[in-house]
CSV table of C-alpha atoms in Angstrom, one decimal:
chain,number,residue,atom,x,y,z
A,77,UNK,CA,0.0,0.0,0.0
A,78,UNK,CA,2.7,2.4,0.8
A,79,UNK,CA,4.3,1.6,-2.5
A,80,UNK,CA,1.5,2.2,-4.3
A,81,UNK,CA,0.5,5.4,-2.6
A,82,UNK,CA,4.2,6.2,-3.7
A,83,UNK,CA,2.7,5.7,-7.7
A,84,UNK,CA,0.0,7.5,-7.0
A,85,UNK,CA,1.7,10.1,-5.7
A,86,UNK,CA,4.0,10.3,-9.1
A,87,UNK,CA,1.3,9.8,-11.0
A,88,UNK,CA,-0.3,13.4,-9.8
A,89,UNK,CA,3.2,14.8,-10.5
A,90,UNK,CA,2.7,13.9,-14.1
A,91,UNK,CA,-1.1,14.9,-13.7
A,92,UNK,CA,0.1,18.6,-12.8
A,93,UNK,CA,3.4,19.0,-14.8
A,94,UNK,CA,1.3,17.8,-18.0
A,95,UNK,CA,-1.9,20.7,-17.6
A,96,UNK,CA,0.9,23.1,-19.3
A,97,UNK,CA,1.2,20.9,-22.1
A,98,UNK,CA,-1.4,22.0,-25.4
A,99,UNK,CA,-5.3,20.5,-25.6
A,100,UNK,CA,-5.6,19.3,-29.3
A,101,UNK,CA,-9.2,18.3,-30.0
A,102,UNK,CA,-11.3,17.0,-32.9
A,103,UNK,CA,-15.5,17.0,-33.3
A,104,UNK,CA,-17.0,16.3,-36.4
A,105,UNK,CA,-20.7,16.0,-36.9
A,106,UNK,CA,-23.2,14.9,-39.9
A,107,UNK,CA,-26.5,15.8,-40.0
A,108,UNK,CA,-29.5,15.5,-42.6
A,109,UNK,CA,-32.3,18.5,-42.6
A,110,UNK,CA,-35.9,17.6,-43.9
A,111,UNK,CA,-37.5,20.6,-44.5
A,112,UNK,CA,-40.6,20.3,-43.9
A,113,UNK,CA,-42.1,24.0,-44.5
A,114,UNK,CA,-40.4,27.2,-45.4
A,115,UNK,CA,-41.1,30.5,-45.7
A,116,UNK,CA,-38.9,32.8,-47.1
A,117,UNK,CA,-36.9,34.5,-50.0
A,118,UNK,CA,-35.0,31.5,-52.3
A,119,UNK,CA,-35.9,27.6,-52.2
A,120,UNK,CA,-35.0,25.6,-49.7
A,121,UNK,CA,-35.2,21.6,-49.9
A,122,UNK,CA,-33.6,18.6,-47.9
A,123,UNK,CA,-30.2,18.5,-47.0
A,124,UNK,CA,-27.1,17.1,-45.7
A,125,UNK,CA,-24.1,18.9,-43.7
A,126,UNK,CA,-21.1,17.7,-42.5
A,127,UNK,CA,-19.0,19.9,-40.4
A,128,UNK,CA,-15.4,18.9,-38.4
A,129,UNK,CA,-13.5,21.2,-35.9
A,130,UNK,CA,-9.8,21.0,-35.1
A,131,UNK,CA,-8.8,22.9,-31.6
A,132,UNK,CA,-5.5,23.4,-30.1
A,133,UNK,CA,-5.5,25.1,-26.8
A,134,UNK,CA,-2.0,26.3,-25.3
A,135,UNK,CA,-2.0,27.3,-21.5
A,136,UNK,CA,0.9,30.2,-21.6
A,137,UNK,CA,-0.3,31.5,-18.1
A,138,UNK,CA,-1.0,30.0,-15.0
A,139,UNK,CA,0.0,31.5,-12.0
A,140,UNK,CA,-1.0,28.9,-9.6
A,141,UNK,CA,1.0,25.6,-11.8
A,142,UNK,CA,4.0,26.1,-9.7
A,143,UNK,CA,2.7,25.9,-6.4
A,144,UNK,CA,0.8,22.9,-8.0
A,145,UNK,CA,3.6,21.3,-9.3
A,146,UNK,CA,5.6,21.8,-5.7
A,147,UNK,CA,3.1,20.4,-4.0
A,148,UNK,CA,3.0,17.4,-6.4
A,149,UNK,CA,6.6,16.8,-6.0
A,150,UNK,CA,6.9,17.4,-1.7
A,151,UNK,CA,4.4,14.2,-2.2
A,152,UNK,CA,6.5,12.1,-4.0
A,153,UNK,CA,8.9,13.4,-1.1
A,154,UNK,CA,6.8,12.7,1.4
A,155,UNK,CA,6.0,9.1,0.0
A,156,UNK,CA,9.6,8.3,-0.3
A,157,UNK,CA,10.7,8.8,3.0
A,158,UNK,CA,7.3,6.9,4.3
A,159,UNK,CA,8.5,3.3,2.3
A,160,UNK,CA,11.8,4.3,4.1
A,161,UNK,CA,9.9,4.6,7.4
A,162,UNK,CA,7.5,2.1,7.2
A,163,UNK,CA,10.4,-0.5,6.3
A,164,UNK,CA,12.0,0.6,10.4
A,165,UNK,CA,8.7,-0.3,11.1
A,166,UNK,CA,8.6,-3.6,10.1
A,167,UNK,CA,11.7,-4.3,11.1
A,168,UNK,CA,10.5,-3.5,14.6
A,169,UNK,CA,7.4,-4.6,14.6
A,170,UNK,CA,8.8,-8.2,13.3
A,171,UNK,CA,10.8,-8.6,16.2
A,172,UNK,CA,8.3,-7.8,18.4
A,173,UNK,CA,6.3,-10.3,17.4
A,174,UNK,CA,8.4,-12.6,17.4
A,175,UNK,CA,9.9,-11.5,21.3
A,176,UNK,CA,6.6,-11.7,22.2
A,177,UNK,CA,6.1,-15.4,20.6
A,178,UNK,CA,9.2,-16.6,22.7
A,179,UNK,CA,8.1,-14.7,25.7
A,180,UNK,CA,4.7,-16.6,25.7
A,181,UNK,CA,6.4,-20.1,24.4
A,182,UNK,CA,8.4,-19.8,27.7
A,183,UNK,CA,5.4,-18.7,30.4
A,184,UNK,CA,3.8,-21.9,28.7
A,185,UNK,CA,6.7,-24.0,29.4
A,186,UNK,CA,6.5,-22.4,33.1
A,187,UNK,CA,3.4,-23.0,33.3
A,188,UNK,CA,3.8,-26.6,32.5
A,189,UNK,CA,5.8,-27.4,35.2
A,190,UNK,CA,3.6,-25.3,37.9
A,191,UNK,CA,0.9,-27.6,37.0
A,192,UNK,CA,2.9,-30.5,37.7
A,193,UNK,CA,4.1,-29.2,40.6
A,194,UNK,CA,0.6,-28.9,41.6
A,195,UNK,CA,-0.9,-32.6,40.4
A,196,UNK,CA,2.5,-34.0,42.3
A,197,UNK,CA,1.0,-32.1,45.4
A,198,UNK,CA,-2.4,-32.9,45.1
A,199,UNK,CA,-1.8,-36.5,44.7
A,200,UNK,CA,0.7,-36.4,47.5
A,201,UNK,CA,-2.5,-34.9,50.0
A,202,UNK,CA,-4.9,-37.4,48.5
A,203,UNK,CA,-3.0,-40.2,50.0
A,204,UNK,CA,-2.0,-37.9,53.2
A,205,UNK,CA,-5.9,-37.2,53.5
A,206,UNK,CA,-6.9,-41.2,52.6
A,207,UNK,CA,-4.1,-41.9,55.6
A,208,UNK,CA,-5.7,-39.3,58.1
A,209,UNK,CA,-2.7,-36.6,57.9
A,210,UNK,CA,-4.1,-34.4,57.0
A,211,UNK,CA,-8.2,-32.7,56.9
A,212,UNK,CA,-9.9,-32.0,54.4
A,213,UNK,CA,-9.5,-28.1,54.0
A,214,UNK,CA,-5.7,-29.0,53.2
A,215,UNK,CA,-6.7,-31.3,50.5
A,216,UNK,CA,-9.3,-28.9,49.2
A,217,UNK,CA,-6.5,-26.3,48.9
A,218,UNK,CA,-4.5,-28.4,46.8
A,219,UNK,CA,-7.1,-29.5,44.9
A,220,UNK,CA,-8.1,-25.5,44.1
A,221,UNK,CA,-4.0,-24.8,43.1
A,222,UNK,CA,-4.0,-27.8,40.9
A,223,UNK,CA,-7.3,-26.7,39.3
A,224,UNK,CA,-5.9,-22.9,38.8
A,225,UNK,CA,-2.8,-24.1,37.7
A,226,UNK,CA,-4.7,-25.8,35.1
A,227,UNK,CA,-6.9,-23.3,33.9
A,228,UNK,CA,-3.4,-21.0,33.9
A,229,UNK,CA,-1.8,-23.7,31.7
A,230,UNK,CA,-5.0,-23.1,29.1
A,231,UNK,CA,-4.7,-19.7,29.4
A,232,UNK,CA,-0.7,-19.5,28.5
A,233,UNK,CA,-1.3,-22.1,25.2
A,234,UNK,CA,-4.3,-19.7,24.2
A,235,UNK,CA,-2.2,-16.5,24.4
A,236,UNK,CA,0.6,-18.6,22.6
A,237,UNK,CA,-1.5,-19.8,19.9
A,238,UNK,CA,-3.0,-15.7,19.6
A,239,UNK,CA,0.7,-14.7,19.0
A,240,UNK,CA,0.9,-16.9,16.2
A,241,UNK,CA,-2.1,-15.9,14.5
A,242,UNK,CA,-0.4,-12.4,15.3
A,243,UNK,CA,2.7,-13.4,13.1
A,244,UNK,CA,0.4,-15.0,10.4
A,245,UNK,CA,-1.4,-11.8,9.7
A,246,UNK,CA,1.3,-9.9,9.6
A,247,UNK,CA,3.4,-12.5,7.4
A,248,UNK,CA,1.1,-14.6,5.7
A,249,UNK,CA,3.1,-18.0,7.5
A,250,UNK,CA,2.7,-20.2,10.0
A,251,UNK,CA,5.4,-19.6,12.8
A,252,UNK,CA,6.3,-23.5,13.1
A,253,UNK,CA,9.3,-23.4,14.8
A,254,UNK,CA,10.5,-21.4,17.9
A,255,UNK,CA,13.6,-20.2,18.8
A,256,UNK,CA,14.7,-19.2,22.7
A,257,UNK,CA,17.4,-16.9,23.5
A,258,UNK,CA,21.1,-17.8,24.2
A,259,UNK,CA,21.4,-16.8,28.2
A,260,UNK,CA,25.2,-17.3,27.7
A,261,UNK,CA,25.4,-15.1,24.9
A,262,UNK,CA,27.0,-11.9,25.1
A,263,UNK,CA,24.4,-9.4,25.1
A,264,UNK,CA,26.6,-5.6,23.7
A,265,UNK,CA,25.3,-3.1,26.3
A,266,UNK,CA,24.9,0.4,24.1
A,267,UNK,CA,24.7,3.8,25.9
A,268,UNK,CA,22.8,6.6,24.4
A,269,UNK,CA,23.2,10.2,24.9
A,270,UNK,CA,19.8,11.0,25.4
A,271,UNK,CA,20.2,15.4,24.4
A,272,UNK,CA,22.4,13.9,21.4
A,273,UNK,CA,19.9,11.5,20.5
A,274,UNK,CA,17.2,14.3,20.8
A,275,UNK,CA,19.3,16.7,18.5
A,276,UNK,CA,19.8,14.7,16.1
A,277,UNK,CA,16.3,13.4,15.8
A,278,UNK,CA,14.5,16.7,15.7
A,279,UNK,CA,15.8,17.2,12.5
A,280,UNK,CA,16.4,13.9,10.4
A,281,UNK,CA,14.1,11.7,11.9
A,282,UNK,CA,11.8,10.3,9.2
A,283,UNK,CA,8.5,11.6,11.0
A,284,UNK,CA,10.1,15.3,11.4
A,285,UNK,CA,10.6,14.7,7.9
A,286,UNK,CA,6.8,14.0,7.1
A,287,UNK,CA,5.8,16.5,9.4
A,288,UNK,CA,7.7,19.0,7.1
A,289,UNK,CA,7.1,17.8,4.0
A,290,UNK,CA,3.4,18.5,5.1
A,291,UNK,CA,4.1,21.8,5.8
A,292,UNK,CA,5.5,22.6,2.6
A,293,UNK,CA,2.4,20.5,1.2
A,294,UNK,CA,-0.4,22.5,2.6
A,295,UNK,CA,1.4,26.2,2.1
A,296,UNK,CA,1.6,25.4,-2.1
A,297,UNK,CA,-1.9,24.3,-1.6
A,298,UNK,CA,-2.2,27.5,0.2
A,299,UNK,CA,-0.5,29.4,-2.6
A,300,UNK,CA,-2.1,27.9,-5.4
A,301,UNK,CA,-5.5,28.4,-3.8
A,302,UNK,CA,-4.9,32.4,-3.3
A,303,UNK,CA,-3.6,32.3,-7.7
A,304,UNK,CA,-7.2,31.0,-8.6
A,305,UNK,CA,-7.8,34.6,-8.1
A,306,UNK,CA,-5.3,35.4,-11.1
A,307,UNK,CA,-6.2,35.9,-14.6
A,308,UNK,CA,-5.1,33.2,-17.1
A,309,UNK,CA,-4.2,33.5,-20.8
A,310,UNK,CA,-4.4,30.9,-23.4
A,311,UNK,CA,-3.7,31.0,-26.6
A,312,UNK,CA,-6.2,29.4,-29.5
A,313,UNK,CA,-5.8,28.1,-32.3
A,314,UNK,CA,-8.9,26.4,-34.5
A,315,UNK,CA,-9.4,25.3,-38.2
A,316,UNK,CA,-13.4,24.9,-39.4
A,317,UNK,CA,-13.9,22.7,-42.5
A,318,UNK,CA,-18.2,22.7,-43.7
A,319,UNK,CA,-19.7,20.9,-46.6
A,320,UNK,CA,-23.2,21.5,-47.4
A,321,UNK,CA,-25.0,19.4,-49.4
A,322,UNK,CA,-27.5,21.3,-52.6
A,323,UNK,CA,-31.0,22.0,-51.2
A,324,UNK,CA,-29.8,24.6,-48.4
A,325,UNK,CA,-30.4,28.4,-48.7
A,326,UNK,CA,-27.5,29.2,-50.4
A,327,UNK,CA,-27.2,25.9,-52.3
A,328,UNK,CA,-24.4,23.2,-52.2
A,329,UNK,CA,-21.3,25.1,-50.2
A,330,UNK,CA,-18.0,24.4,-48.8
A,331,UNK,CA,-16.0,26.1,-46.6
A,332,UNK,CA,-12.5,25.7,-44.9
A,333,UNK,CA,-11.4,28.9,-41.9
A,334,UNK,CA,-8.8,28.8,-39.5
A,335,UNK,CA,-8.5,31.2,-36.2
A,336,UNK,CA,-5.8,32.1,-33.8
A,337,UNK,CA,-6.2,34.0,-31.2
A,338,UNK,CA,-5.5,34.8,-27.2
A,339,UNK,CA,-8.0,34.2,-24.6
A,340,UNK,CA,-8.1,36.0,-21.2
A,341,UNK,CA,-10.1,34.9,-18.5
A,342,UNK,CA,-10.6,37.3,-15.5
A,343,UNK,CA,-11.9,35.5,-12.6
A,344,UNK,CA,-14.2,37.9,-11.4
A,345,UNK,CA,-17.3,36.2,-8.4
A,346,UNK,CA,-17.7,32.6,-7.4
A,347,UNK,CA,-20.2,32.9,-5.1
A,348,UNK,CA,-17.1,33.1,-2.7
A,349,UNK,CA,-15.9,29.8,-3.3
A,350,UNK,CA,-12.3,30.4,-3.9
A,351,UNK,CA,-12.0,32.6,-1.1
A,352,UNK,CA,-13.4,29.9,1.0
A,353,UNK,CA,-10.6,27.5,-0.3
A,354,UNK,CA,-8.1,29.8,0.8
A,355,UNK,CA,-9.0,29.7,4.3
A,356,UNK,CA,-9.7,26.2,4.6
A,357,UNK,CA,-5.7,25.7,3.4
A,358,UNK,CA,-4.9,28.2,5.9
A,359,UNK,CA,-6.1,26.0,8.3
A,360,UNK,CA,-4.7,23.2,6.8
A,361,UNK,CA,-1.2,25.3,7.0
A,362,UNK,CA,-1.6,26.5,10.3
A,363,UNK,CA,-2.4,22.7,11.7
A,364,UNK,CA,0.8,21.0,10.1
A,365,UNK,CA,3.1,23.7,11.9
A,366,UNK,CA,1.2,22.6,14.8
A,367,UNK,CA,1.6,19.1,14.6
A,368,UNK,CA,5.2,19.6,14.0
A,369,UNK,CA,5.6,21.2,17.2
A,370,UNK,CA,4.1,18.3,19.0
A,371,UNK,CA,5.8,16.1,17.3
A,372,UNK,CA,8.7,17.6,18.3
A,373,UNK,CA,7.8,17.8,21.8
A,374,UNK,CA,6.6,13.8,22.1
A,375,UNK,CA,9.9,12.6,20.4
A,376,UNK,CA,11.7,14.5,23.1
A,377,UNK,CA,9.6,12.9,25.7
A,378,UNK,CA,9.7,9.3,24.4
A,379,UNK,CA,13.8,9.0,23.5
A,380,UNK,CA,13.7,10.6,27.2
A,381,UNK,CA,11.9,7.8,28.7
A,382,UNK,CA,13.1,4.9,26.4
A,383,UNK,CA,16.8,6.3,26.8
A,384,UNK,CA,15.7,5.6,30.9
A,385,UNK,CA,14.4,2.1,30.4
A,386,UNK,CA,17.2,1.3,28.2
A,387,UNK,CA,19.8,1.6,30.9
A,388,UNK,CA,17.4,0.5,34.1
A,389,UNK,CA,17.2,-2.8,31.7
A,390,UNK,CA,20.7,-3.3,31.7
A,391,UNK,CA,20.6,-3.7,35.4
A,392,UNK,CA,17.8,-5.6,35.4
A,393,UNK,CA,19.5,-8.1,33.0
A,394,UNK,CA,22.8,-8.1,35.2
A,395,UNK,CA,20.5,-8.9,38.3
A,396,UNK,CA,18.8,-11.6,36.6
A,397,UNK,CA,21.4,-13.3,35.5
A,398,UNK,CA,22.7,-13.4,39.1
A,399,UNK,CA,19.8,-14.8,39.9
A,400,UNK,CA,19.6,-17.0,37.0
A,401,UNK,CA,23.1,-18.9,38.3
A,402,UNK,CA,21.8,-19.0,41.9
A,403,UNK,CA,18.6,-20.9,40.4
A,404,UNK,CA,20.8,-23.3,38.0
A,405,UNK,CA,22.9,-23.7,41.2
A,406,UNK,CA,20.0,-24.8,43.4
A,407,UNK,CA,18.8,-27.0,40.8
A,408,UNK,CA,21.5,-28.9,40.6
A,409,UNK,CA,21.9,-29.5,44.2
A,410,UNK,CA,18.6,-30.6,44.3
A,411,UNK,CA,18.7,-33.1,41.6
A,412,UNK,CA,21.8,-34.6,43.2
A,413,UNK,CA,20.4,-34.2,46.9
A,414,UNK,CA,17.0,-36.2,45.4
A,415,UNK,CA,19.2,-39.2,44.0
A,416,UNK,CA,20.1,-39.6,47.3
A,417,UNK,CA,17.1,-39.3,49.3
A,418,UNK,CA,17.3,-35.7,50.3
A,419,UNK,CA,14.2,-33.8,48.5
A,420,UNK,CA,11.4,-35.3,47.1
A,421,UNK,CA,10.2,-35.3,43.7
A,422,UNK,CA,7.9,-32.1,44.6
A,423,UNK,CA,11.0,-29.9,46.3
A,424,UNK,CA,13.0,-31.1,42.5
A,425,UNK,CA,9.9,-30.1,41.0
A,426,UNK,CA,9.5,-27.1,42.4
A,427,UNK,CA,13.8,-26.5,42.3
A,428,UNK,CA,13.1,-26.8,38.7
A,429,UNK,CA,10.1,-23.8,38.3
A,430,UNK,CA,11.7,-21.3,40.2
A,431,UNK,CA,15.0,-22.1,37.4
A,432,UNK,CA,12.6,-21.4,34.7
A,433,UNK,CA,11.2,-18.5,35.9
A,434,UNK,CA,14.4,-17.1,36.3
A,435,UNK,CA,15.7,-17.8,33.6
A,436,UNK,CA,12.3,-16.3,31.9
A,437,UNK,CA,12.8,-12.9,33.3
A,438,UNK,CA,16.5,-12.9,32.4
A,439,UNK,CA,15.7,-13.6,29.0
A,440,UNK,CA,12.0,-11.6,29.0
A,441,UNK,CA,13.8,-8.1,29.8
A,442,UNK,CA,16.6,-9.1,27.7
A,443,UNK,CA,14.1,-9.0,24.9
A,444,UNK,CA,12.7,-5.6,26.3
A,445,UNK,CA,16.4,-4.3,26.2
A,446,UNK,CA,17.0,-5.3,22.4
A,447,UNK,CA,13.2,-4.2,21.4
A,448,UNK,CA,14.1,-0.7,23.4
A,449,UNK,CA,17.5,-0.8,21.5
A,450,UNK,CA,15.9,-1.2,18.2
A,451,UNK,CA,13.2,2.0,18.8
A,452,UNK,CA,16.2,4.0,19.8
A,453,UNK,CA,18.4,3.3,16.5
A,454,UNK,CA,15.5,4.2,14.1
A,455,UNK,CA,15.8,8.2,16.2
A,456,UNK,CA,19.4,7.7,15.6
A,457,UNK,CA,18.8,6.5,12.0
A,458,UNK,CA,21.5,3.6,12.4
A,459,UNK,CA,18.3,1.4,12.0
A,460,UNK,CA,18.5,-1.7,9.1
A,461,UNK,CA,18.3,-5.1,8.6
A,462,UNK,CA,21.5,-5.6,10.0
A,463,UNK,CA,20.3,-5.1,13.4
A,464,UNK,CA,17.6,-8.0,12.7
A,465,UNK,CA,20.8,-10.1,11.7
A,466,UNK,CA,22.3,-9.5,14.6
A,467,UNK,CA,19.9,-10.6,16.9
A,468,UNK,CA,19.5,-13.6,15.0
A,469,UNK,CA,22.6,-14.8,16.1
A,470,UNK,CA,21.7,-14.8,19.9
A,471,UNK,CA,18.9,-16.8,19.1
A,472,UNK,CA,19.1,-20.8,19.6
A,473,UNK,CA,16.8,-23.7,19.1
């Protein structure tokens, strides 16, 4: 769609650029009078005419084609830069998705394992409860985990199946395969100047650029609006040719004429029309120096606040991979304490969530970090599809 608004676009250049170029048109026409009754001096019977026009007309003067053909090319501009931008924006929104489809793969494989953590406990305080150990508000509290864990489980495979319908509209595929992220892999921590960053977007950054080229779009529209007022001059050129069969007034006749000539045309009252048009591209002009100004003001504010989340994410990452050893360190001992007796299968069980949840937020905010990291390279305009590469490479089976 945006290449094809791009056409379009050109294709209104050519539109404008061409209303300069000369109107050449032929009419011809036959006719056959039956005369019927005639009074008057001479005889007059039936009879046939044939007549045929050839008219040039050559705009020389048109005040308001320039602002025209301005306008038409800050569109093609304008339409440019948006297949630029909207290519960023796929190469964010891709990995989005596709963070997000890891993210939910991972709560589901979490979520997994809590619900066997909680069948493993309600079975264990069945047989406690057939035994006598324990009453039955314990067992029906276990029996309520299991059954939430459950439902949880459904929930997680639902919200993983809706991110893949997510990436199927957006890419017309099935996402069949999933990949995870490396946790070993060495994650390049960036840091952004975040007045730098600001600088240098307020003037190249692709929107500021739109926001401009509207500008410049709605003040040729102005322009061109306030020259409908202006005379225009054209200059005419026709040639007649007549044949007239016998039976007219003036009996069989042929004629051949040719005219040039200039035409001026002085708009004079439209019913206020024009004038109306004016203002309403005033407006127009007035609202896209507006909008410029708040765009200007919300880029500030968001590099501001995604400059802040992309270095309290770094931290985050660095605690969670301390916590993601001290989990993997726990596990083990509690695999080889439950070959020998020391923990049951529910303490392993449970040993083996809390690793997964850790190492679920290590790799969930790492995600967050390279999304953040992404947003921040399209301000800086170091954005392209190497930066998709490159997280590629950090991803595993």
């Amino acid at each position: 769609i945006i290449s094809n608004n791009n056409e379009i676009s050109k294709e209104k250049y050519n539109q404008t650029s061409s209303s300069l170029f000369p109107d050449i048109g032929i009419s011809a026409s036959t006719q056959e009078v039956n005369t019927n009754k005639y009074n008057g001096a001479g005889t007059v019977g039936d009879y046939e005419s044939e007549t045929a026009t050839l008219k040039i007309t050559q705009p020389l003067l048109r005040i308001y084609f320039f602002d025209e053909l301005n306008k038409a090319e800050a569109s093609i501009n304008k339409s440019q830069i948006e297949i630029s931008n909207y290519k960023k924006d796929l190469i964010i929104k891709s990995a989005e998705l596709y963070f997000s489809l890891i993210n939910s793969n991972n709560k589901h494989k979490a979520e997994l394992i809590k619900n066997e953590i909680m069948s493993l406990k309600y079975n264990n305080a069945k047989k406690l409860f057939s035994e006598g150990y324990i009453t039955d508000i314990e067992l029906n509290k276990h029996k309520n985990n299991f059954n939430i864990a459950s439902i949880e489980l459904d929930v997680s495979l639902n919200e993983l199946e809706l991110v893949r319908q997510d990436i199927y509209i957006f890419t017309g595929r099935e996402a069949l395969d999933i990949h995870d992220l490396d946790t070993i892999a060495d994650i390049p921590f960036i840091n952004y100047e975040a007045e730098l960053l600001i600088s240098k977007a307020i003037t190249s950054f692709d929107s500021i650029k739109l926001a401009l080229l509207d500008i410049d779009i709605s003040k040729y529209e102005m322009e061109s609006n306030r020259s409908q007022h202006y005379p225009t001059v054209d200059l005419i050129a026709t040639y007649d040719y007549s044949d007239t069969g016998s039976g007219s007034r003036l009996g069989r006749t042929t004629r051949e004429s040719n005219t040039v000539g200039l035409t001026v045309n002085f708009p004079i009252y439209q019913g206020g029309f024009q004038s109306s048009k004016v203002e309403e591209s005033r407006y127009k002009y007035e609202n896209a120096k507006v909008n410029l100004d708040q765009l200007r003001r919300s880029i500030k504010r968001d590099i501001t606040d995604k400059v802040n989340n992309h270095n309290l994410l770094k931290k985050l990452i660095i605690a969670n991979k301390n916590r993601y050893g001290d989990a993997n360190i726990d596990f083990i001992t509690t695999r080889n304490g439950s070959q020998s007796g020391l923990y049951s299968n529910v303490e392993l069980k449970d040993s083996e969530y809390k690793l997964t949840i850790a190492k679920h937020e290590l790799i969930s905010n790492t995600l967050k970090y390279l999304l953040t990291d992404l947003e921040l390279k399209k301000y800086s305009s170091e954005l392209n599809i190497q930066s998709i590469k490159n997280i590629n490479q950090i991803l595993v089976w």
